[in-house]
Amino acid sequence: MVDLLQIKDLHVGFDSRAGRVEAVCGVSFRVREGSCVAVVGESGSGKSVCAQAVMGILPRNASIASGSILFRDPKTEIITDLAALDTRSEEYRTIRGGRISIIFQEPMTSLSPLHTVGDQITEALRLHEGLSGDAAKARCIDILTLVRFPDPVRAYKTYSFELSGGLRQRAMIAMALVCGPALLIADEPSTALDVTVQAQILGLIKDLQKELGMAVLMITHDMGVVANVADEVVVVYHGEVMESGMVDDIFRKPGHPYLQALLRAVPKFEYAEGERLIPLREIKPHRGHLLKSRDTPVGIDNTKPILEVNNLSKSFTIRSEGMGGVGKSVLKIKAVDHVSFDVARGECLAIVGESGCGKTTVSKMIMRAMDADTGEIIYNDQGTDVRLSDMGDKEMIPFRKKIQYIFQDPFGSLNPRMTVFDILSEPFVIHKIGDDAYRREVVLELMNLVGLDPRHLNRYPHSFSGGQRQRIGIARVLALQPELVICDEPVSALDVSVQAQVLNLLKDLKKEMGLTYLFISHDMAVVNYIADRIAVMCRGRLVELAPKELLFKSPQHPYTKALLDSVPFPDPSHPLDFQAVRETTMTNPDNWPDPYDVRDATDASLIDIGGGHFVRAHDLSNLRTVA
Amino acid sequence: MSEDLKHFVSSAPFDPVSIEQLTPEQEKYYLASQWQMMWWRFKGHRLAVFAGIVLILSYLSIIISELIAPYALHTRHTDHIYAPPQAIHFMHEGDFVGPFVYPLNYTLNMDTLKREYSENTSEPRSIRFLCSGDPYEFWGLFDASFHFVCPDKKGTLFLMGTDRLGRDMLSRLIYGARISLTVGLIGITISFILGITIGGMAGYFGGWVDSSVQRVIEILKSLPELPLWMALSAALPANWSPLLIYLGITIILGLLDWPGLARAVRSKLLALREEDYAVAARLMGSTPKHIIGRHLLPNFMSHLIASATLSVPSMILGETALSFLGLGLRPPITSWGVLLSEAQNIESVALYPWLMVPMLPVVIIVLAFNFLGDGLRDAADPYD
């Protein structure tokens, strides 16, 4: 018997100005009926190109050079070679969307904002099954129920922009499934989603796969996702299959050095004392004589926190104006709601939370890129307390040297029109430090410090990979020898293998240069690796603050628990509890039970439950019984 | 159901640094500055490169108009009024004799009062090259009589015909390029300065500065263009010298063209200000001056050059339109618009269609600027 999908020795090339580039060279794998196959690889490995080749949606400058993609339709038992079929033919169109459908990474752009969800789902029905009118609507509402929309009848009439990211992805899945395909291709379906939503979507795909007896081809870079949903795994690197096998074999007995290295680079949750991640390409920081380690001056109280944030609040108003100013309404959103914490000298405090929780807003207020509504920010400058929150732009300038910021996006944060040398010497230009010779020497040292080849100084940022660019960004931040570095998701745009490298670099630099980090992230595994203490934020509120070990061992707040339950482990023997994840409603503060609930009059405050573990609650006595 | 998948491990070696190694082409690409990358990208636009070459040649020609033109600007041929274009021949009575023209015999049609010319094919007049011909003052500096091309000593050479005073149209077109091509440049300089300053202020300060600039632009844009030009040029005193009038016209064109550029500057500035690298510089403590000068300007300079190129044609067309209406430049200054104003009379156009020839260079130059501008605009952001 032939498998549902059989890819044999597939070669796909791209024609570019520099000649033909082979993106996929000789990939073979199969998808059995009703099974889930994961294709894993880093960016540029050719995994998405495989999916596009199957769907017949390769970019214009790409073409299949050789190989075959055999698809056996389980309904009709007809076997078609998709690689040989004209992608614009009638035959391909019936298969695409009807028998094989795809969901994309970005639920924002995959749905049209001009049509209702119902319209877009029934369009597929109309095209493939000729259904219309009430029959189509009934099928559409059925499928919306199947993907667990809270109110399918209403969802039929809503527009995509009225839905949250998770619901949008559900609508996309409904659209893909409405014609009952034999194979669903999911191209990074959960990458753009928050971790709690990701777990729900993965659970949904897994359930639907069983209910509909459908096969799933999952394209992903996340080993945690693979371990939780896949039956078979194909590991690709540079357009070639490095290793393939059943999920247990892949995780228990990785055979190829690439896979072994990749698995070593994935952040885990249990570390032996002093254990480090092993990146694929290790770099060692080399510190020269100009960049000195920052010693605390004698006679200064080292136990005093370097940064104190008290009762910081910020709200944004959204004005929606009706025609001619009639029906004006003002909506106030509390982005940050009375957040207080402090950062000790030399530690790494992480703020974790999902998108929109206010973590980035907090960091921007500390950098004074944004003004706080209320609250104070106190910076301990060599023993004297300075209120940053009261300072004007001019007064801030000396402190801009001491507090630095690492951006998330390694592509946008470097000016594409400046050479690496110009980028790295810019801090000195801004603060008028040193002459040309001095600047040249420090820049060379900075390059060594982040493990980049100093010969690349006259290159432009576009010639570097994401990880290298992020290291340039880090080098720029270190140029002025800051005391406090705020890292805003510094590794979330990077591949796993590079992520480990940058995390290790940040760890080493902290020790080498005596830095203090405020590390902002959504990724619990990353935070577990790098942070000393962790603060959890949800909808503008700080809900729990504890040393890393305590937080992971005994999380108190229902939101923290939900967050930790949703993290997919890169280990098949430690699967997600999809049942629990599906039922969680703890991401909405209105659903928090007593004593964590939100009451208007007496809002909860952070309560110390021992060992530096703080939880946001109303009443201590009640909490003790819970703990 | 088929068997469980066998565990397959590729025998290919794993070299972790292989993806960081560069080929020589990549190395060259990676060391390229933004201007180099823009040039590579621009080169890909055949049409734009061709348009660029056409423009460069046209601008080079205005330096040596006197040498290129077969006649001087004001030479009159009273016996050749409204003469039609003479064709160049190579073969005379079956023999190759090199390029020559046949002289024209003039008769007045007494029924229509039309001047009619016929070719006298018995006497070929050869065309001379690198020769001494009509005397002229080179840029008004010194007298000379050297031309690249001259008519036969006894004959005429009107490749595009003559006008109502018997002046060679081709020579006048070549001289007219001096004025028509430079009107755009001076105008664009003025509009560039105004556009950058006003648009930059609107984009950088925002708030009420921005909204008042926006309102002024909207008002300027809503005024009917032609009556406004006419009003402004009517305001230029009639007793000014032609040169002063010329400067006045370019200033008017520049003053009215800046809103488009100002808007482009403003929107680009607003977008770039929020780029991470600009925020990064701000968070490092740099001053607005530093951010604008080092991060914003270099990033939108190329865009500005492209949009400036695209607005030169409107200047040239503006000058042409004004002069055509008799409100812009006036004789003895010769521009393409001034030449076209001869073609105002429908009768003369019907009888002597070569009076419309000045349209040709206008169309060519405007198209060339548009193609070039399109190419520049595509190349302006080589990092997409």
CSV table of N, CA, C and O in Angstrom, one decimal, chain A residues 3 17 30 32-33 232 237-238 241-246 249 253 255-258 261 280-281 367 369 397 400 404-405 407 409 412-418 422 426-427 429-431 458-460 462-463 468 476, chain B residues 1-10 12-20 22 27 29-34 37 40-41 275-277 279-286 290 294-295 298-299 302 380-383:
chain,number,residue,atom,x,y,z
A,3,ASP,N,1.8,5.2,0.7
A,3,ASP,CA,1.5,6.2,1.7
A,3,ASP,C,0.7,7.3,1.1
A,3,ASP,O,0.7,7.5,-0.1
A,17,ARG,N,20.1,36.4,-8.7
A,17,ARG,CA,21.0,37.2,-9.5
A,17,ARG,C,22.4,36.5,-9.4
A,17,ARG,O,23.2,36.6,-10.4
A,30,ARG,N,7.9,10.5,3.9
A,30,ARG,CA,6.6,10.1,3.6
A,30,ARG,C,5.6,10.5,4.7
A,30,ARG,O,6.1,10.8,5.9
A,32,ARG,N,2.1,9.1,6.4
A,32,ARG,CA,1.1,8.0,6.4
A,32,ARG,C,-0.2,8.6,6.7
A,32,ARG,O,-0.4,9.6,7.3
A,33,GLU,N,-1.2,7.9,6.3
A,33,GLU,CA,-2.6,8.3,6.5
A,33,GLU,C,-2.9,8.5,8.0
A,33,GLU,O,-2.5,7.6,8.8
A,232,GLU,N,6.2,11.0,13.5
A,232,GLU,CA,7.5,10.8,12.9
A,232,GLU,C,8.1,12.2,12.7
A,232,GLU,O,7.4,13.2,12.5
A,237,TYR,N,18.6,20.0,7.3
A,237,TYR,CA,19.6,21.0,7.5
A,237,TYR,C,20.2,21.3,6.1
A,237,TYR,O,20.6,20.4,5.4
A,238,HIS,N,20.2,22.6,5.7
A,238,HIS,CA,20.8,22.9,4.4
A,238,HIS,C,20.1,22.2,3.3
A,238,HIS,O,20.8,21.8,2.3
A,241,VAL,N,18.0,15.9,4.3
A,241,VAL,CA,17.5,15.2,5.5
A,241,VAL,C,18.8,14.7,6.3
A,241,VAL,O,19.6,14.0,5.7
A,242,MET,N,18.8,15.1,7.5
A,242,MET,CA,20.0,14.7,8.4
A,242,MET,C,19.6,13.4,9.1
A,242,MET,O,20.4,12.6,9.4
A,243,GLU,N,18.4,13.4,9.5
A,243,GLU,CA,17.9,12.2,10.3
A,243,GLU,C,16.4,12.2,10.2
A,243,GLU,O,15.8,13.2,10.2
A,244,SER,N,15.9,11.0,10.2
A,244,SER,CA,14.4,10.9,10.3
A,244,SER,C,14.1,9.6,11.1
A,244,SER,O,14.9,8.6,11.1
A,245,GLY,N,12.9,9.6,11.7
A,245,GLY,CA,12.6,8.4,12.4
A,245,GLY,C,11.4,8.7,13.3
A,245,GLY,O,10.8,9.8,13.2
A,246,MET,N,11.0,7.7,14.1
A,246,MET,CA,9.9,7.9,15.0
A,246,MET,C,10.3,8.9,16.1
A,246,MET,O,11.5,9.0,16.4
A,249,ASP,N,12.7,7.7,18.8
A,249,ASP,CA,14.1,7.5,18.3
A,249,ASP,C,14.8,8.8,18.2
A,249,ASP,O,16.0,8.9,18.6
A,253,LYS,N,17.6,8.6,20.8
A,253,LYS,CA,18.9,8.1,20.2
A,253,LYS,C,19.2,9.0,19.0
A,253,LYS,O,19.3,8.5,17.9
A,255,GLY,N,21.2,10.3,16.3
A,255,GLY,CA,22.4,9.7,15.7
A,255,GLY,C,23.3,10.7,15.0
A,255,GLY,O,24.6,10.6,15.1
A,256,HIS,N,22.8,11.7,14.3
A,256,HIS,CA,23.6,12.6,13.5
A,256,HIS,C,24.2,13.7,14.4
A,256,HIS,O,23.5,14.3,15.3
A,257,PRO,N,25.4,14.1,14.2
A,257,PRO,CA,26.0,15.1,15.0
A,257,PRO,C,25.2,16.4,15.0
A,257,PRO,O,25.2,17.1,16.0
A,258,TYR,N,24.5,16.7,13.9
A,258,TYR,CA,23.8,18.0,13.8
A,258,TYR,C,22.6,17.9,14.8
A,258,TYR,O,22.4,18.9,15.6
A,261,ALA,N,23.8,18.1,18.3
A,261,ALA,CA,24.2,19.4,18.7
A,261,ALA,C,22.9,20.3,18.9
A,261,ALA,O,22.9,21.1,19.9
A,280,LEU,N,25.9,25.3,18.8
A,280,LEU,CA,26.5,24.7,17.6
A,280,LEU,C,27.8,25.3,17.3
A,280,LEU,O,28.8,24.7,16.9
A,281,ARG,N,27.9,26.6,17.5
A,281,ARG,CA,29.1,27.4,17.2
A,281,ARG,C,29.5,28.2,18.5
A,281,ARG,O,28.9,29.2,18.7
A,367,MET,N,13.8,53.2,30.6
A,367,MET,CA,14.8,53.9,29.7
A,367,MET,C,14.3,55.4,29.4
A,367,MET,O,15.0,56.1,28.7
A,369,ALA,N,12.0,56.3,27.5
A,369,ALA,CA,11.6,56.5,26.1
A,369,ALA,C,10.1,56.8,26.2
A,369,ALA,O,9.5,57.1,25.2
A,397,ILE,N,21.1,62.4,30.0
A,397,ILE,CA,22.2,62.0,29.1
A,397,ILE,C,23.3,61.2,29.9
A,397,ILE,O,23.7,60.2,29.4
A,400,ARG,N,22.3,57.7,30.4
A,400,ARG,CA,22.2,56.9,29.2
A,400,ARG,C,23.4,56.0,29.0
A,400,ARG,O,23.4,55.0,28.3
A,404,GLN,N,21.8,50.6,29.4
A,404,GLN,CA,21.7,50.4,27.9
A,404,GLN,C,20.6,49.4,27.6
A,404,GLN,O,20.1,48.7,28.5
A,405,TYR,N,20.3,49.3,26.3
A,405,TYR,CA,19.1,48.6,25.9
A,405,TYR,C,19.4,47.7,24.7
A,405,TYR,O,20.0,48.2,23.7
A,407,PHE,N,17.9,45.4,21.7
A,407,PHE,CA,16.6,45.3,21.0
A,407,PHE,C,16.4,43.9,20.6
A,407,PHE,O,17.3,43.1,20.4
A,409,ASP,N,14.8,43.0,17.7
A,409,ASP,CA,15.0,42.7,16.2
A,409,ASP,C,16.4,43.0,15.8
A,409,ASP,O,16.8,44.2,15.7
A,412,GLY,N,16.4,45.4,12.5
A,412,GLY,CA,16.0,46.8,12.5
A,412,GLY,C,16.9,47.7,13.4
A,412,GLY,O,16.9,48.9,13.2
A,413,SER,N,17.6,47.1,14.3
A,413,SER,CA,18.3,47.9,15.3
A,413,SER,C,19.6,48.4,14.8
A,413,SER,O,20.3,49.2,15.5
A,414,LEU,N,20.1,47.9,13.7
A,414,LEU,CA,21.4,48.4,13.1
A,414,LEU,C,21.1,49.2,11.9
A,414,LEU,O,20.4,48.7,11.0
A,415,ASN,N,21.6,50.4,11.8
A,415,ASN,CA,21.4,51.2,10.6
A,415,ASN,C,22.0,50.6,9.4
A,415,ASN,O,23.2,50.3,9.4
A,416,PRO,N,21.2,50.2,8.4
A,416,PRO,CA,21.8,49.5,7.2
A,416,PRO,C,22.8,50.2,6.4
A,416,PRO,O,23.6,49.7,5.7
A,417,ARG,N,22.9,51.5,6.6
A,417,ARG,CA,23.8,52.3,5.8
A,417,ARG,C,25.1,52.7,6.5
A,417,ARG,O,25.8,53.5,6.1
A,418,MET,N,25.3,52.1,7.7
A,418,MET,CA,26.5,52.3,8.4
A,418,MET,C,27.4,51.1,8.5
A,418,MET,O,26.8,50.0,8.6
A,422,ASP,N,31.3,52.1,12.1
A,422,ASP,CA,30.6,53.3,12.5
A,422,ASP,C,29.5,53.0,13.5
A,422,ASP,O,29.3,53.8,14.4
A,426,GLU,N,29.7,54.6,17.3
A,426,GLU,CA,28.7,55.7,17.5
A,426,GLU,C,28.6,56.1,19.0
A,426,GLU,O,28.5,57.3,19.2
A,427,PRO,N,28.5,55.2,19.9
A,427,PRO,CA,28.4,55.7,21.3
A,427,PRO,C,29.5,56.7,21.7
A,427,PRO,O,29.2,57.6,22.4
A,429,VAL,N,31.0,58.7,19.6
A,429,VAL,CA,30.8,59.9,18.9
A,429,VAL,C,29.7,60.7,19.7
A,429,VAL,O,29.8,61.9,19.9
A,430,ILE,N,28.7,60.0,20.1
A,430,ILE,CA,27.5,60.7,20.8
A,430,ILE,C,28.0,61.3,22.1
A,430,ILE,O,27.7,62.5,22.3
A,431,HIS,N,28.8,60.6,22.8
A,431,HIS,CA,29.2,61.2,24.1
A,431,HIS,C,30.6,61.8,24.0
A,431,HIS,O,31.1,62.2,25.1
A,458,ASN,N,34.6,46.8,8.3
A,458,ASN,CA,34.1,47.7,7.2
A,458,ASN,C,33.0,47.1,6.4
A,458,ASN,O,32.6,47.6,5.4
A,459,ARG,N,32.4,46.0,7.0
A,459,ARG,CA,31.2,45.4,6.3
A,459,ARG,C,29.9,46.1,6.8
A,459,ARG,O,29.9,46.8,7.8
A,460,TYR,N,28.9,45.9,6.0
A,460,TYR,CA,27.6,46.5,6.4
A,460,TYR,C,26.7,45.4,7.1
A,460,TYR,O,26.9,44.2,6.9
A,462,HIS,N,23.9,44.2,6.6
A,462,HIS,CA,23.2,43.2,5.8
A,462,HIS,C,24.0,42.0,5.5
A,462,HIS,O,23.4,41.0,5.0
A,463,SER,N,25.3,42.0,5.7
A,463,SER,CA,26.1,40.9,5.4
A,463,SER,C,26.2,39.9,6.5
A,463,SER,O,26.9,38.9,6.4
A,468,GLN,N,24.8,37.0,14.3
A,468,GLN,CA,25.9,37.9,14.3
A,468,GLN,C,25.5,39.4,14.5
A,468,GLN,O,26.2,40.1,15.2
A,476,ARG,N,27.7,47.0,20.8
A,476,ARG,CA,27.4,48.5,20.8
A,476,ARG,C,27.0,48.9,22.2
A,476,ARG,O,27.3,49.9,22.7
B,1,MET,N,-1.6,-0.7,6.6
B,1,MET,CA,-0.7,0.4,7.1
B,1,MET,C,0.8,-0.1,7.0
B,1,MET,O,1.1,-1.3,7.2
B,2,SER,N,1.6,0.8,6.6
B,2,SER,CA,3.0,0.4,6.5
B,2,SER,C,3.7,0.4,7.8
B,2,SER,O,3.1,0.8,8.8
B,3,GLU,N,4.9,-0.1,7.8
B,3,GLU,CA,5.6,-0.3,9.0
B,3,GLU,C,6.0,1.1,9.7
B,3,GLU,O,6.0,2.1,9.0
B,4,ASP,N,6.4,1.0,10.9
B,4,ASP,CA,7.0,2.2,11.6
B,4,ASP,C,8.2,2.7,10.8
B,4,ASP,O,8.9,1.8,10.2
B,5,LEU,N,8.4,4.0,10.8
B,5,LEU,CA,9.5,4.5,10.0
B,5,LEU,C,10.8,4.0,10.7
B,5,LEU,O,11.0,4.1,11.9
B,6,LYS,N,11.7,3.5,9.8
B,6,LYS,CA,13.0,3.1,10.3
B,6,LYS,C,13.8,4.4,10.6
B,6,LYS,O,13.7,5.4,10.0
B,7,HIS,N,14.6,4.3,11.7
B,7,HIS,CA,15.5,5.4,12.1
B,7,HIS,C,16.6,5.6,11.0
B,7,HIS,O,17.4,4.7,10.9
B,8,PHE,N,16.5,6.7,10.4
B,8,PHE,CA,17.5,7.0,9.3
B,8,PHE,C,18.5,8.1,9.8
B,8,PHE,O,18.0,9.1,10.3
B,9,VAL,N,19.8,7.8,9.7
B,9,VAL,CA,20.7,8.8,10.0
B,9,VAL,C,21.6,9.1,8.8
B,9,VAL,O,22.2,8.1,8.3
B,10,SER,N,21.6,10.3,8.4
B,10,SER,CA,22.4,10.6,7.2
B,10,SER,C,23.9,10.4,7.5
B,10,SER,O,24.4,10.7,8.6
B,12,ALA,N,26.1,12.2,5.9
B,12,ALA,CA,26.8,13.4,5.6
B,12,ALA,C,27.4,14.0,6.9
B,12,ALA,O,26.8,14.0,7.9
B,13,PRO,N,28.6,14.5,6.7
B,13,PRO,CA,29.3,15.1,7.9
B,13,PRO,C,28.6,16.4,8.3
B,13,PRO,O,27.8,17.0,7.4
B,14,PHE,N,28.8,16.9,9.5
B,14,PHE,CA,28.2,18.1,9.9
B,14,PHE,C,29.3,19.1,10.2
B,14,PHE,O,30.1,18.9,11.1
B,15,ASP,N,29.3,20.2,9.4
B,15,ASP,CA,30.3,21.3,9.6
B,15,ASP,C,29.5,22.5,10.1
B,15,ASP,O,28.9,23.2,9.4
B,16,PRO,N,29.6,22.8,11.4
B,16,PRO,CA,28.8,23.9,12.0
B,16,PRO,C,29.1,25.3,11.4
B,16,PRO,O,28.3,26.1,11.4
B,17,VAL,N,30.4,25.4,10.9
B,17,VAL,CA,30.7,26.8,10.4
B,17,VAL,C,30.5,26.9,8.9
B,17,VAL,O,30.7,28.0,8.4
B,18,SER,N,30.0,25.8,8.2
B,18,SER,CA,29.9,25.9,6.8
B,18,SER,C,29.0,27.1,6.3
B,18,SER,O,29.3,27.7,5.3
B,19,ILE,N,27.9,27.3,7.1
B,19,ILE,CA,27.0,28.4,6.6
B,19,ILE,C,27.6,29.8,6.9
B,19,ILE,O,27.0,30.7,6.3
B,20,GLU,N,28.6,29.9,7.6
B,20,GLU,CA,29.2,31.2,7.9
B,20,GLU,C,30.2,31.6,6.9
B,20,GLU,O,30.8,32.7,6.8
B,22,LEU,N,31.8,32.4,3.2
B,22,LEU,CA,31.3,33.2,2.1
B,22,LEU,C,32.0,32.9,0.8
B,22,LEU,O,33.2,32.6,0.8
B,27,GLU,N,31.2,38.0,-0.7
B,27,GLU,CA,32.2,38.8,0.0
B,27,GLU,C,32.1,40.2,-0.6
B,27,GLU,O,32.0,41.2,0.1
B,29,TYR,N,29.6,41.5,-2.4
B,29,TYR,CA,28.3,42.1,-2.1
B,29,TYR,C,28.3,42.6,-0.7
B,29,TYR,O,27.7,43.7,-0.4
B,30,TYR,N,28.9,41.9,0.3
B,30,TYR,CA,28.8,42.3,1.7
B,30,TYR,C,29.6,43.5,2.0
B,30,TYR,O,29.4,44.2,3.0
B,31,LEU,N,30.7,43.7,1.2
B,31,LEU,CA,31.5,44.9,1.5
B,31,LEU,C,31.0,46.2,0.8
B,31,LEU,O,31.5,47.2,1.0
B,32,ALA,N,29.9,46.0,0.1
B,32,ALA,CA,29.4,47.1,-0.7
B,32,ALA,C,28.7,48.1,0.2
B,32,ALA,O,28.0,47.8,1.1
B,33,SER,N,28.9,49.4,-0.2
B,33,SER,CA,28.3,50.5,0.5
B,33,SER,C,26.9,50.7,-0.1
B,33,SER,O,26.6,50.1,-1.1
B,34,GLN,N,26.1,51.5,0.5
B,34,GLN,CA,24.7,51.7,0.0
B,34,GLN,C,24.7,52.2,-1.4
B,34,GLN,O,23.9,51.8,-2.2
B,37,MET,N,25.5,49.4,-3.8
B,37,MET,CA,24.3,48.5,-4.0
B,37,MET,C,23.2,49.1,-4.8
B,37,MET,O,22.6,48.5,-5.7
B,40,TRP,N,24.3,48.9,-8.5
B,40,TRP,CA,24.1,47.6,-9.0
B,40,TRP,C,22.6,47.4,-9.3
B,40,TRP,O,22.2,46.8,-10.3
B,41,ARG,N,21.8,47.9,-8.4
B,41,ARG,CA,20.4,47.7,-8.6
B,41,ARG,C,19.9,48.5,-9.8
B,41,ARG,O,19.0,48.1,-10.6
B,275,GLU,N,12.2,53.8,13.5
B,275,GLU,CA,13.0,52.7,13.3
B,275,GLU,C,13.8,52.4,14.6
B,275,GLU,O,14.3,53.3,15.3
B,276,ASP,N,14.1,51.1,14.8
B,276,ASP,CA,14.8,50.7,16.0
B,276,ASP,C,16.2,51.4,16.1
B,276,ASP,O,16.6,51.8,17.2
B,277,TYR,N,16.9,51.5,15.0
B,277,TYR,CA,18.2,52.1,15.1
B,277,TYR,C,18.2,53.6,15.5
B,277,TYR,O,19.1,54.1,16.2
B,279,VAL,N,15.8,54.8,17.4
B,279,VAL,CA,15.4,54.7,18.9
B,279,VAL,C,16.7,54.4,19.6
B,279,VAL,O,17.0,54.9,20.7
B,280,ALA,N,17.5,53.4,19.1
B,280,ALA,CA,18.7,53.0,19.8
B,280,ALA,C,19.6,54.2,20.0
B,280,ALA,O,20.2,54.4,21.1
B,281,ALA,N,19.8,55.0,19.0
B,281,ALA,CA,20.6,56.2,19.1
B,281,ALA,C,20.1,57.2,20.1
B,281,ALA,O,20.8,57.7,20.9
B,282,ARG,N,18.8,57.3,20.2
B,282,ARG,CA,18.1,58.2,21.2
B,282,ARG,C,18.4,57.7,22.6
B,282,ARG,O,18.7,58.4,23.5
B,283,LEU,N,18.3,56.3,22.7
B,283,LEU,CA,18.5,55.7,24.1
B,283,LEU,C,19.9,55.8,24.5
B,283,LEU,O,20.3,55.6,25.6
B,284,MET,N,20.8,55.9,23.5
B,284,MET,CA,22.2,56.1,23.9
B,284,MET,C,22.5,57.5,24.3
B,284,MET,O,23.7,57.8,24.6
B,285,GLY,N,21.6,58.4,24.1
B,285,GLY,CA,21.7,59.7,24.6
B,285,GLY,C,22.1,60.7,23.5
B,285,GLY,O,22.7,61.8,23.8
B,286,SER,N,21.9,60.4,22.2
B,286,SER,CA,22.3,61.3,21.2
B,286,SER,C,21.2,62.4,21.0
B,286,SER,O,20.1,62.3,21.3
B,290,HIS,N,22.1,64.9,15.9
B,290,HIS,CA,22.9,63.8,15.6
B,290,HIS,C,22.0,62.7,14.9
B,290,HIS,O,22.4,62.1,13.9
B,294,ARG,N,22.9,61.8,11.1
B,294,ARG,CA,23.6,60.5,10.9
B,294,ARG,C,22.7,59.3,10.6
B,294,ARG,O,23.1,58.4,9.9
B,295,HIS,N,21.5,59.4,11.0
B,295,HIS,CA,20.6,58.2,10.8
B,295,HIS,C,19.5,58.5,9.8
B,295,HIS,O,19.2,57.7,9.0
B,298,PRO,N,20.9,60.2,5.8
B,298,PRO,CA,21.5,59.3,4.9
B,298,PRO,C,20.4,58.2,4.4
B,298,PRO,O,20.5,57.7,3.3
B,299,ASN,N,19.5,57.9,5.2
B,299,ASN,CA,18.5,56.9,4.9
B,299,ASN,C,17.4,57.4,3.9
B,299,ASN,O,16.9,56.6,3.1
B,302,SER,N,18.5,59.1,-0.7
B,302,SER,CA,18.4,58.5,-2.0
B,302,SER,C,16.9,58.6,-2.4
B,302,SER,O,16.7,58.8,-3.6
B,380,ALA,N,16.6,53.1,-4.7
B,380,ALA,CA,16.8,53.9,-3.6
B,380,ALA,C,16.9,53.1,-2.3
B,380,ALA,O,17.6,53.5,-1.3
B,381,ASP,N,16.2,52.0,-2.2
B,381,ASP,CA,16.2,51.2,-1.0
B,381,ASP,C,16.8,49.8,-1.3
B,381,ASP,O,16.0,48.9,-1.6
B,382,PRO,N,18.1,49.6,-1.4
B,382,PRO,CA,18.7,48.4,-1.8
B,382,PRO,C,18.6,47.3,-0.8
B,382,PRO,O,19.0,46.2,-1.0
B,383,TYR,N,18.0,47.5,0.4
B,383,TYR,CA,18.0,46.5,1.4
B,383,TYR,C,16.7,45.8,1.6
B,383,TYR,O,16.5,45.1,2.6
